[in-house]
Coordinates of C-alpha atoms and ligand atoms in Angstrom, one line a residue:
X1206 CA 130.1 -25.2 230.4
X1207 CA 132.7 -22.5 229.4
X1208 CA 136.0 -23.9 230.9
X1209 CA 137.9 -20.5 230.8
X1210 CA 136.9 -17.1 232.5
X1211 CA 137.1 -14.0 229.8
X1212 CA 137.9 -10.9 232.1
X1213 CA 137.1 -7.6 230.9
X1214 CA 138.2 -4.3 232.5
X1215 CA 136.2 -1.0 232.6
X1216 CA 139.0 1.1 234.2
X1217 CA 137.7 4.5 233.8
X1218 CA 134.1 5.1 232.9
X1219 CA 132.8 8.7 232.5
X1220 CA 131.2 9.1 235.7
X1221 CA 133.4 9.7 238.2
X1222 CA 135.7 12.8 238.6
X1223 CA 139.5 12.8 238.8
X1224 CA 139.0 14.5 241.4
X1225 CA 137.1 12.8 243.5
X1226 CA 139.1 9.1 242.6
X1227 CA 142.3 10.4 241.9
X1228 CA 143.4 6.4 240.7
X1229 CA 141.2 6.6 237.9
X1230 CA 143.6 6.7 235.0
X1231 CA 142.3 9.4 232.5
X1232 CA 144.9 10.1 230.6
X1233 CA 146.3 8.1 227.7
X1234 CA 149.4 7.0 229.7
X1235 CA 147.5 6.6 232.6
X1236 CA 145.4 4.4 230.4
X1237 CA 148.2 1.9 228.9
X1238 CA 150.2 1.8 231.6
X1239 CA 146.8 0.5 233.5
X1240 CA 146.5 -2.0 230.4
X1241 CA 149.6 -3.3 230.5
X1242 CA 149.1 -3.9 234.1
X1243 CA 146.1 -5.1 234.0
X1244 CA 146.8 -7.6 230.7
X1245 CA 149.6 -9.2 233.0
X1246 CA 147.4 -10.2 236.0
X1247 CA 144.7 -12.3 233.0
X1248 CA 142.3 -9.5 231.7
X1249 CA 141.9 -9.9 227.8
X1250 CA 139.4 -7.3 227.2
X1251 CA 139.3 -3.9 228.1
X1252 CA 136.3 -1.5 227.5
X1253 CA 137.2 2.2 227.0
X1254 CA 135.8 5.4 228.0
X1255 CA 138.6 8.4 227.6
X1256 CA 138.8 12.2 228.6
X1257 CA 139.9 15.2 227.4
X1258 CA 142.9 17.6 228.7
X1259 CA 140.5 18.7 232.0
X1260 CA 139.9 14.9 232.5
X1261 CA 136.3 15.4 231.5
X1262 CA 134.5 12.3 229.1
X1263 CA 134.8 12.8 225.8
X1264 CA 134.1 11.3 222.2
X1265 CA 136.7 13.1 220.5
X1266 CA 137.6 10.9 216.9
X1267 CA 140.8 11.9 216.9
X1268 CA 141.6 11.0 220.6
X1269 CA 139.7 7.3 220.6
X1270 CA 142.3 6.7 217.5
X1271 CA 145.2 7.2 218.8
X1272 CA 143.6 5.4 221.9
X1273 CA 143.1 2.3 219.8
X1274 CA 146.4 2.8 218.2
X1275 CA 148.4 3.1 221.6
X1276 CA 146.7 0.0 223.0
X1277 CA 147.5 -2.1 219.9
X1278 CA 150.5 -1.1 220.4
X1279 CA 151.0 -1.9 223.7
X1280 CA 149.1 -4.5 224.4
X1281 CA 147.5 -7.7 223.0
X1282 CA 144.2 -6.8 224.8
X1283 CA 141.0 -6.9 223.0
X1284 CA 139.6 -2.7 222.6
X1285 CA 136.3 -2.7 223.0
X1286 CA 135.3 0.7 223.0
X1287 CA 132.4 2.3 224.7
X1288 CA 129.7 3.9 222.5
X1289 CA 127.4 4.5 225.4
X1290 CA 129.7 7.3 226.5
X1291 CA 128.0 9.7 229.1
X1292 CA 124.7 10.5 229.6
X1293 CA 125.0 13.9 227.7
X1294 CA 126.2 12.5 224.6
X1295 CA 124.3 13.0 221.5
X1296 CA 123.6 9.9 219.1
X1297 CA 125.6 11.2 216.4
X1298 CA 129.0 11.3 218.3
X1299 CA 128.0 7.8 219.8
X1300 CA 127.9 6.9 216.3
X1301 CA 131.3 8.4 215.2
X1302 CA 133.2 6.3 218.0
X1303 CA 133.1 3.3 215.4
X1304 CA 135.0 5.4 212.7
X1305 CA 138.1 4.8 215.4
X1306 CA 137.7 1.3 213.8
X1307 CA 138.0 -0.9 217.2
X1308 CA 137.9 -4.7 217.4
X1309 CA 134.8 -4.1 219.7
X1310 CA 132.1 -1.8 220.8
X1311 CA 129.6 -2.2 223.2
X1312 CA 125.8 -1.4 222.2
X1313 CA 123.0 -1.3 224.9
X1314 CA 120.0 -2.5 224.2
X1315 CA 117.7 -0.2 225.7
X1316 CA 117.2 3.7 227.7
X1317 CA 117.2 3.2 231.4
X1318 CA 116.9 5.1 234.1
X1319 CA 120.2 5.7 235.0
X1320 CA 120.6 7.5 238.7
X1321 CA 119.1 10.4 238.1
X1322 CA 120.0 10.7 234.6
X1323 CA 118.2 8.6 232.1
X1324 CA 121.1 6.8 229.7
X1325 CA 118.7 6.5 226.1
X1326 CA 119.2 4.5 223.4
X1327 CA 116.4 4.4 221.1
X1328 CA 115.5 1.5 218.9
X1329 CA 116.3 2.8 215.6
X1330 CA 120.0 4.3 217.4
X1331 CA 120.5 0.9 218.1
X1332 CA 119.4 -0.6 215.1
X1333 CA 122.2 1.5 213.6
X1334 CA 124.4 1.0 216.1
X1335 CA 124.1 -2.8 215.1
X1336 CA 123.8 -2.3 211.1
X1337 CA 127.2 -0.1 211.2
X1338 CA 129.0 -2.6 213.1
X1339 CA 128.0 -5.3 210.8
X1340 CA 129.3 -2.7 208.1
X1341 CA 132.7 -2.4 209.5
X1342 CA 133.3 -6.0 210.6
X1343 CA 133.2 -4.5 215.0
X1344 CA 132.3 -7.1 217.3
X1345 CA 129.3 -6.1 220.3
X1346 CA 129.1 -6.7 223.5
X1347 CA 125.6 -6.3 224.1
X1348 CA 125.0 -4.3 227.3
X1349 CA 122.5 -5.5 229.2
X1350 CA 120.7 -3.2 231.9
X1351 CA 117.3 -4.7 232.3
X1352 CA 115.5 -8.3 231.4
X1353 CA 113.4 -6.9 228.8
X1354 CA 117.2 -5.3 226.9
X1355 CA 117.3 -9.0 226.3
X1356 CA 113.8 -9.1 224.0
X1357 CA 115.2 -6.6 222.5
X1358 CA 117.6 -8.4 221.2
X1359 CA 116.5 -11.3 220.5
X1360 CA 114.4 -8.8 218.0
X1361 CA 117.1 -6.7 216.7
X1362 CA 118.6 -10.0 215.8
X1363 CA 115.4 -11.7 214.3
X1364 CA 114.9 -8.7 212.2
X1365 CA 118.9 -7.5 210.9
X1366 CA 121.1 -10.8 211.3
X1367 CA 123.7 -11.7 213.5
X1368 CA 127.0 -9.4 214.3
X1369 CA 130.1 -9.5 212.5
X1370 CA 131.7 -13.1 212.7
X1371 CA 127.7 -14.2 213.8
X1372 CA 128.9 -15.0 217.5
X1373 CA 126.4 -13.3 219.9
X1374 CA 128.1 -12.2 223.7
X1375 CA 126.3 -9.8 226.1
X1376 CA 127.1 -8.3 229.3
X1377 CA 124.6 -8.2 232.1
X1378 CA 125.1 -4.6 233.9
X1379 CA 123.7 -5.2 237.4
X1380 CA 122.9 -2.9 240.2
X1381 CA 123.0 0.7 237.9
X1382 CA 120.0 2.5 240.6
X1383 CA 117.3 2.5 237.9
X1384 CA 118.1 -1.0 236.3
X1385 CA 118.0 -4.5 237.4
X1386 CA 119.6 -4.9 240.7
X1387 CA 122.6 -7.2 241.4
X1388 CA 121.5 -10.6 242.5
X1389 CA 121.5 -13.9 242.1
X1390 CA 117.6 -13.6 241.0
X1391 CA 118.2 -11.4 238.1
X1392 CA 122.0 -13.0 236.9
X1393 CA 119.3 -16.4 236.4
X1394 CA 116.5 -15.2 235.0
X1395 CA 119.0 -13.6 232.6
X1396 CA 120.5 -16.4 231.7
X1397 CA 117.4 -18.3 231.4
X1398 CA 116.3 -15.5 228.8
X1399 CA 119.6 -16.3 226.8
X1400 CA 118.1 -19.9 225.9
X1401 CA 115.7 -17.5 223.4
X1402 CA 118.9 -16.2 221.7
X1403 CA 121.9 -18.1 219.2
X1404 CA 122.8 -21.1 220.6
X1405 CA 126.5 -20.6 221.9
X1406 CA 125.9 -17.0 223.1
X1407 CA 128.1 -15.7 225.4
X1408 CA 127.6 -13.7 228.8
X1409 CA 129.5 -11.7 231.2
X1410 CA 128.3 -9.6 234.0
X1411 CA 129.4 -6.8 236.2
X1412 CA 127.5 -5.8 239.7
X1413 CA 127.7 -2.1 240.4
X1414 CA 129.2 -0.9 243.9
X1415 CA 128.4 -3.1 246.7
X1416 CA 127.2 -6.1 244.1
X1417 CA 130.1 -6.4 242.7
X1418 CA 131.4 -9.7 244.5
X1419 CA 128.3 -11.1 244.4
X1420 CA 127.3 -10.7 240.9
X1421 CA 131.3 -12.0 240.0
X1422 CA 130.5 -15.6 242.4
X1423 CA 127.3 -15.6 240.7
X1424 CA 128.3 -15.1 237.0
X1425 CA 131.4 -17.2 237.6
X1426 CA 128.8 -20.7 239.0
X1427 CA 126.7 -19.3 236.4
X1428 CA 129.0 -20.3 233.6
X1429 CA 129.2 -16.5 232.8
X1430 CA 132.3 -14.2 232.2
X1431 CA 133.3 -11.2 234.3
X1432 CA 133.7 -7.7 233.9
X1433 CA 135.7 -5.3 236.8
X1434 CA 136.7 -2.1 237.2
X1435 CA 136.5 1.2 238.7
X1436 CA 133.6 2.4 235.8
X1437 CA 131.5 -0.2 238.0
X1438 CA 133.1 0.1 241.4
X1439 CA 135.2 2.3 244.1
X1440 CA 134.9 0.8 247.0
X1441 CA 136.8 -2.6 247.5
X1442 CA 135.5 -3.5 250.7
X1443 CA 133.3 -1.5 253.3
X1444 CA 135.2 1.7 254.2
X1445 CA 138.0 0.8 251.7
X1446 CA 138.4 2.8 248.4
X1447 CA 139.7 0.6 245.5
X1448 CA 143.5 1.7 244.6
X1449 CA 143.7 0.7 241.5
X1450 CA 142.1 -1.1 238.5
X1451 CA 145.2 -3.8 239.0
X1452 CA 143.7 -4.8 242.1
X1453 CA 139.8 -5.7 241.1
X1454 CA 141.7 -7.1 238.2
X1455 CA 143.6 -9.4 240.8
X1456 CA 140.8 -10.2 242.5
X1457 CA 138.5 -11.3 239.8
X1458 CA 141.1 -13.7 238.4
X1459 CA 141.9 -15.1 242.1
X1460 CA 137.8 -16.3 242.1
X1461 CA 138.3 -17.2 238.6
X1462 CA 140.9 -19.7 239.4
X1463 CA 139.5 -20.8 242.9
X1464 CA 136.9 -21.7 240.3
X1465 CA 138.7 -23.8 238.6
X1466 CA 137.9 -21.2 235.3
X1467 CA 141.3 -19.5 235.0
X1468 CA 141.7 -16.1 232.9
X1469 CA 141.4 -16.6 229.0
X1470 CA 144.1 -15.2 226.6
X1471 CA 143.1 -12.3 224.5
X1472 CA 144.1 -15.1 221.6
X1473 CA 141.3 -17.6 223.1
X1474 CA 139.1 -15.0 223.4
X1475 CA 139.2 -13.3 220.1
X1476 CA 138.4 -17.4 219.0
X1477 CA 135.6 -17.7 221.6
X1478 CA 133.9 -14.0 220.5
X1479 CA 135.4 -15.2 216.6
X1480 CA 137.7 -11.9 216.2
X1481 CA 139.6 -12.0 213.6
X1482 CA 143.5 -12.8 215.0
X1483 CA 145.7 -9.9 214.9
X1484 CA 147.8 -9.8 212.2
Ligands
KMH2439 N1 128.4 5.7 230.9 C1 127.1 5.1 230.7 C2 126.1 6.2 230.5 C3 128.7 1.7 227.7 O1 129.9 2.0 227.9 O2 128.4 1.3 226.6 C4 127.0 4.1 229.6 C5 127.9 3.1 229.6 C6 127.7 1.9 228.7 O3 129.0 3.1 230.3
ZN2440 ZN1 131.0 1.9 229.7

C-alpha cells in the first residue's frame, strides 16, 4: 500500500465561466499565485487548462509556454498540462499542447458522453497522443472516464510500449453525467481492472460535484491518490460555493493525513511517477 497521498489540483478547467465562478483563477497570475498557494498546503501536481484575454479556454502555444515557464519558475509543482482541453477543440491543437514541452500531459482513453457535449478521443488520436509523448520523454496521466477506458489501455499499451520512464498512473474521473458515476462500486471495479495493467501502476481519482468527498474517502482506503479542484467541483458543501482552489486543496490533505497518508513532495512524486528530477 502506497504510504503517501500524491495531491493533484485541477484549479481552472474550461467549463465554467469567469463569470459565473468569479474564484476561478484564469489568468496567468491568477494561476501562480493559486499554485503557490496551493503547493504550500501539500499539492505536488497541478493539471492545467488556461484562457485567453476574455477568459475563454484556449490552446494557444505560445500562452501554455510561458504557462509552463512561469510555474517552473514559481513553483516546484509538477505541470501536467491538459490536452483534453474543451469539448470544441480540434485534434490537431490537442496535439500541439505537447510542443509546450511539459513534465506531464493527461491523455484520455476514450470519447464519452460528456453532459450534453460528447468529449471524443479517437483511437488512433490517442494512439498519437501516446506515441508523441513517448517521443518527447512527457509523462500521462491516463484519464479515466469509464471501465472499458481502462481496456483500452491495457491495449494501447500491449500494442506501443510503456510511457516515458515505463511507470503507468491513471486518474479515475468519476461522476462526469455521461461517464461512470462516483461511487464506491465503480472506484473498485476500477481498481480491480488495474490488476490487468504493469504491475506498480498508479491511480488517483477525482468525483465530480456532489461526489467529490466520497470518491476522495474512497480513493484514499482504496490505496489511490487524489485529485481536487474547482475543474471538478464548485460547491464545497450543500448551499456553499467553494472560495478558492486553496481550500479543496486543504481539505484533501486534512483526509489525507486523518489517513495516516500525508501529502507527497513534488520530489517523491516525480520518483514515484519516475520524472526525471529538476535540474
Ligand atoms: N475539459 C474536458 C472536455 C483533460 O483535461 O484531459 C476534458 C478534460 C480532460 O478536462
Ligand atoms: Zn482537465
Amino acid at each position: 500500500m502506497t504510504t503517501g497521498t500524491l495531491i493533484t489540483v485541477a484549479p481552472t478547467g474550461a467549463e465554467s465561466a469567469k463569470a459565473d465562478v468569479p474564484a476561478l483563477p484564469v489568468t496567468l497570475d491568477e494561476l501562480v499565485t493559486t499554485a503557490k498557494e496551493c503547493e504550500a498546503l501539500g499539492a505536488s501536481v497541478i493539471h492545467v487548462h488556461i484562457r485567453d484575454d476574455e477568459a475563454q479556454p484556449t490552446l494557444d502555444l505560445g500562452r501554455l509556454r510561458d504557462t509552463v515557464a512561469a510555474l517552473r519558475e514559481s513553483t516546484d509543482l509538477v505541470v501536467q498540462l491538459s490536452t483534453g482541453g474543451a469539448v470544441t477543440d480540434p485534434e490537431a491543437d490537442r496535439l500541439r499542447v505537447l510542443e509546450a514541452d511539459p513534465e506531464m500531459a493527461s491523455c484520455t482513453m476514450g470519447t464519452v458522453n460528456f453532459g450534453d457535449d460528447v468529449f471524443m478521443n479517437r483511437w488512433e488520436f490517442i494512439v498519437e497522443l501516446h506515441t508523441r509523448m513517448q517521443e518527447r520523454g512527457i509523462v500521462p496521466e491516463y484519464e479515466i472516464f469509464d471501465l472499458g477506458h481502462l481496456a483500452s489501455l491495457q491495449r494501447l499499451l500491449d500494442k506501443y510500449g510503456l510511457p516515458a520512464g515505463g511507470h503507468v498512473h491513471v486518474d479515475f474521473v468519476m461522476g462526469v453525467p455521461g461517464g461512470m458515476p462516483g461511487t464506491i462500486e465503480a472506484l473498485v471495479a476500477c481498481r480491480q481492472a488495474l490488476r490487468d495493467l504493469p504491475e506498480g501502476t498508479t491511480f488517483s481519482a477525482t468525483g465530480i460535484g456532489r461526489t467529490t468527498i466520497p470518491v476522495m474517502l474512497a480513493s484514499l482506503s482504496a490505496g489511490g491518490h487524489l485529485r481536487v479542484g474547482m475543474e471538478d467541483t464548485l460547491t464545497y458543501a450543500k448551499g456553499e460555493p467553494v472560495e478558492s482552489n486553496m481550500q479543496l486543496v486543504a481539505r484533501a490533505v486534512g483526509f489525507a493525513q486523518l489517513a495516516q497518508r500525508p501529502p507527497l513532495t513534488p520530489t517523491e512524486v516525480r520518483e514515484l511517477l519516475r520524472i526525471p528530477a529538476r535540474a
